[in-house]
Amino acid sequence: MSEQPPYLRIADELRQRIAEHVWEPGDRLPSRAQIGQECGVGENVVRRAQELLISQGVLEGRAGSGTYVAEPRQRVRVVRSSAREQPSGSPFRQDMKALRLQSDWESRTDAKVPAPAEIATRLGIAEGEPCVRTTYEFLADGKPVQLSTSWEPYAITGGTLVVLPEGGPHAGAGVVNRMAEIGVTISHAVEQPEPRHATAEEASLLGIQKAALVTHIRRTYYSDDGRPVETADIVVPAAHCEIVYEIPING
């Protein structure tokens, strides 16, 4: 059996000290040199251990100040299910209501944006075809908890009342309900979640450390004739959110 890497051992040691209240939330940790001397490792090992704990939300780094024990923060439960889109409101709003958190989101829509190669493949259209792109920042009690970038082929919604996802009489109704208004029935969605590190822009928007762990979900909605009608990249910070999938069972 291979020996545990030194940085994981140090991460466990730091985590244990926090659990035993040697350091409390808000406390500044000793210097890396001091921790390394106490634990018999180099500063680079301590740095890797701290970066791991920062990505997990246990510690937080403050530029020019040092590394601190993070304040406990309730993890937001994000439910993924085909049954979550209701006429009365968005799935995100339902999730936040269940947690007794105030939900809101900010969005920006750009029409007729040329589809990048990957998006075109996911939507089954030619690269460069115009799409309606909407970027979202979802908030729980005023704190960002999720990012999303949605793409819809302009050929489907152009010239209709639902062309703007967050504008017009059906603003904020969700993809399923909006498409139904123009006679497009969505039969299913495919989601592909994978862990990765946050980009600098994502970290800034989500208020997390650069390269912190996030779950990146590629979601695509399909109409009942098998046509992709919307695809989105959803980014959720692992330290602040837990993702739960509800799978309906038809008897």
XYZ file of C-alpha atoms in Angstrom:
251
model
C 0.000 0.000 0.000
C 1.432 3.371 -0.984
C 2.204 5.868 1.767
C -0.086 8.894 2.135
C 1.390 11.994 0.447
C 2.866 14.397 3.026
C 0.506 17.259 2.139
C -2.542 15.080 2.848
C -1.095 14.159 6.235
C -0.576 17.841 7.039
C -4.100 18.662 5.827
C -5.464 16.032 8.227
C -3.354 17.502 11.034
C -4.650 21.021 10.387
C -8.219 19.755 10.118
C -7.829 17.936 13.448
C -6.532 21.058 15.191
C -9.592 22.951 13.997
C -11.903 20.134 15.143
C -10.233 20.178 18.576
C -10.691 23.983 18.768
C -6.984 24.697 18.842
C -7.921 27.239 16.185
C -11.410 28.766 16.073
C -13.263 30.247 13.082
C -11.669 33.579 12.219
C -8.302 32.696 13.780
C -5.158 33.332 11.760
C -2.972 30.278 11.309
C 0.721 30.379 12.182
C 3.120 30.944 9.296
C 3.841 28.109 6.902
C 7.414 28.059 8.129
C 6.238 27.571 11.726
C 3.740 24.837 10.824
C 6.353 23.121 8.669
C 8.872 23.160 11.492
C 6.335 21.728 13.949
C 5.293 18.965 11.538
C 8.709 18.213 10.071
C 7.909 19.185 6.476
C 8.790 21.966 4.072
C 6.761 25.103 3.430
C 5.646 23.849 0.011
C 4.004 20.826 1.643
C 2.164 23.118 4.070
C 1.106 25.350 1.180
C -0.399 22.400 -0.728
C -2.214 21.250 2.417
C -3.642 24.731 2.985
C -4.691 25.071 -0.661
C -6.583 21.785 -0.369
C -8.402 22.945 2.764
C -9.148 26.313 1.160
C -10.734 24.529 -1.827
C -12.875 22.543 0.643
C -14.009 25.673 2.494
C -12.184 24.781 5.738
C -9.680 27.610 5.454
C -9.671 30.913 3.614
C -6.731 32.897 2.294
C -6.615 36.666 2.596
C -4.252 38.460 0.255
C -1.401 40.100 2.137
C -2.716 38.902 5.490
C -2.380 35.136 5.742
C -4.537 32.039 6.078
C -7.533 31.895 8.417
C -10.012 29.332 9.682
C -13.162 29.853 7.602
C -16.434 30.758 9.265
C -18.946 27.886 9.101
C -21.350 28.338 6.205
C -24.500 26.350 5.573
C -24.157 24.247 2.445
C -26.955 24.987 0.012
C -28.845 21.932 -1.197
C -29.257 22.045 -4.983
C -31.789 19.504 -6.242
C -31.550 18.278 -9.828
C -34.731 16.597 -11.061
C -36.950 16.498 -14.136
C -39.891 17.208 -11.848
C -38.515 20.494 -10.482
C -39.796 22.892 -13.157
C -43.218 24.050 -12.065
C -45.511 26.718 -13.528
C -45.448 28.527 -10.176
C -41.733 29.289 -10.222
C -38.153 28.234 -10.851
C -36.488 25.117 -9.399
C -33.828 27.304 -7.757
C -36.485 29.340 -5.980
C -38.107 26.136 -4.712
C -34.794 24.864 -3.351
C -34.064 28.117 -1.531
C -37.586 28.296 -0.105
C -37.154 24.800 1.352
C -33.987 26.029 3.089
C -35.711 29.242 4.217
C -33.253 31.296 2.223
C -34.067 34.363 0.162
C -33.500 33.567 -3.517
C -32.665 35.902 -6.347
C -30.629 35.981 -9.515
C -28.979 38.427 -11.837
C -28.882 37.807 -15.561
C -27.696 39.225 -18.825
C -28.979 38.168 -22.250
C -27.256 38.678 -25.589
C -29.148 37.816 -28.782
C -27.702 36.384 -31.982
C -24.393 35.314 -30.473
C -22.489 32.952 -32.832
C -22.426 29.435 -31.380
C -18.919 28.279 -30.385
C -17.889 24.860 -31.662
C -18.678 22.925 -28.467
C -22.063 24.624 -27.991
C -22.955 24.024 -31.654
C -22.188 20.322 -31.226
C -24.364 20.095 -28.118
C -27.243 21.884 -29.869
C -26.890 19.998 -33.133
C -26.407 23.175 -35.168
C -23.612 24.556 -37.318
C -20.773 26.424 -35.648
C -21.452 30.154 -35.809
C -25.239 29.878 -36.020
C -26.934 32.605 -33.944
C -27.990 31.757 -30.410
C -29.539 33.578 -27.475
C -26.974 33.479 -24.658
C -27.977 34.249 -21.073
C -25.570 34.335 -18.156
C -26.883 33.951 -14.614
C -25.586 34.516 -11.109
C -27.860 32.835 -8.559
C -27.958 34.226 -5.022
C -29.029 32.760 -1.666
C -29.526 35.410 1.020
C -27.539 37.726 -1.201
C -24.537 35.389 -1.547
C -23.619 33.828 -4.910
C -24.103 30.043 -4.925
C -24.367 29.105 -8.597
C -23.409 30.350 -12.062
C -24.998 29.349 -15.337
C -24.587 30.190 -19.019
C -27.525 29.145 -21.193
C -27.607 28.875 -24.994
C -30.769 28.591 -27.104
C -30.840 28.444 -30.943
C -32.245 31.714 -32.246
C -33.992 29.705 -34.977
C -36.328 28.270 -32.323
C -37.277 31.348 -30.286
C -36.488 34.260 -32.609
C -39.515 36.494 -33.226
C -41.533 34.951 -30.367
C -42.566 36.279 -26.962
C -40.110 33.925 -25.239
C -36.961 34.929 -27.132
C -35.599 36.613 -23.984
C -35.477 34.124 -21.057
C -35.625 36.935 -18.498
C -37.760 39.404 -20.449
C -41.329 39.629 -21.706
C -44.512 38.047 -20.298
C -42.815 34.695 -19.532
C -39.674 36.028 -17.912
C -38.108 33.654 -15.396
C -40.586 30.851 -16.117
C -37.858 28.309 -16.900
C -36.933 26.589 -20.133
C -39.669 23.911 -20.011
C -42.509 26.372 -19.450
C -41.217 28.965 -21.918
C -40.792 26.447 -24.714
C -44.282 25.110 -24.083
C -45.622 28.594 -24.853
C -44.367 28.294 -28.455
C -45.488 24.706 -28.932
C -42.179 22.993 -28.124
C -42.603 20.111 -25.692
C -39.475 19.179 -23.748
C -39.367 15.470 -22.998
C -36.109 15.095 -21.107
C -32.798 16.630 -20.098
C -29.315 15.155 -20.039
C -26.846 16.310 -17.398
C -23.146 15.545 -17.238
C -21.565 16.612 -13.907
C -17.829 16.641 -13.379
C -15.504 18.145 -10.758
C -12.854 20.674 -11.737
C -11.103 23.757 -10.434
C -12.742 27.171 -10.705
C -11.411 29.642 -13.238
C -10.265 33.043 -12.004
C -13.494 34.641 -13.255
C -15.705 31.986 -11.653
C -13.843 32.277 -8.350
C -14.301 36.047 -8.359
C -18.046 35.827 -9.097
C -18.664 33.074 -6.525
C -16.508 34.610 -3.804
C -14.271 31.538 -3.533
C -10.551 30.940 -3.804
C -9.034 30.704 -7.270
C -8.812 27.035 -8.291
C -11.282 25.971 -5.575
C -13.247 22.850 -6.404
C -16.516 23.282 -8.302
C -18.983 20.941 -9.943
C -19.450 21.765 -13.624
C -22.752 20.457 -15.011
C -23.351 20.372 -18.761
C -27.126 20.265 -19.180
C -29.055 19.933 -22.427
C -32.853 19.972 -22.857
C -34.396 17.911 -25.669
C -37.815 18.268 -27.314
C -40.093 15.274 -27.768
C -38.779 14.851 -31.324
C -35.216 14.515 -30.023
C -34.026 18.003 -30.955
C -31.726 19.864 -28.502
C -33.448 23.163 -27.665
C -31.205 24.550 -24.906
C -27.850 23.768 -23.378
C -26.206 25.273 -20.328
C -22.995 25.201 -18.324
C -23.820 25.273 -14.610
C -21.070 25.880 -12.051
C -21.610 25.113 -8.361
C -18.932 25.607 -5.647
C -18.304 22.285 -3.894
C -17.583 23.839 -0.505
C -20.871 25.756 -0.366
C -23.330 23.499 -2.175
C -24.346 19.868 -2.220
C -25.948 18.513 -5.377
C -28.752 15.966 -5.003
C -30.429 14.139 -7.874
C -34.098 13.150 -7.584
C -34.950 10.277 -9.921
C -38.702 9.738 -10.455
C -39.783 6.108 -10.573
C -42.768 5.385 -12.786
C -44.781 2.428 -11.530
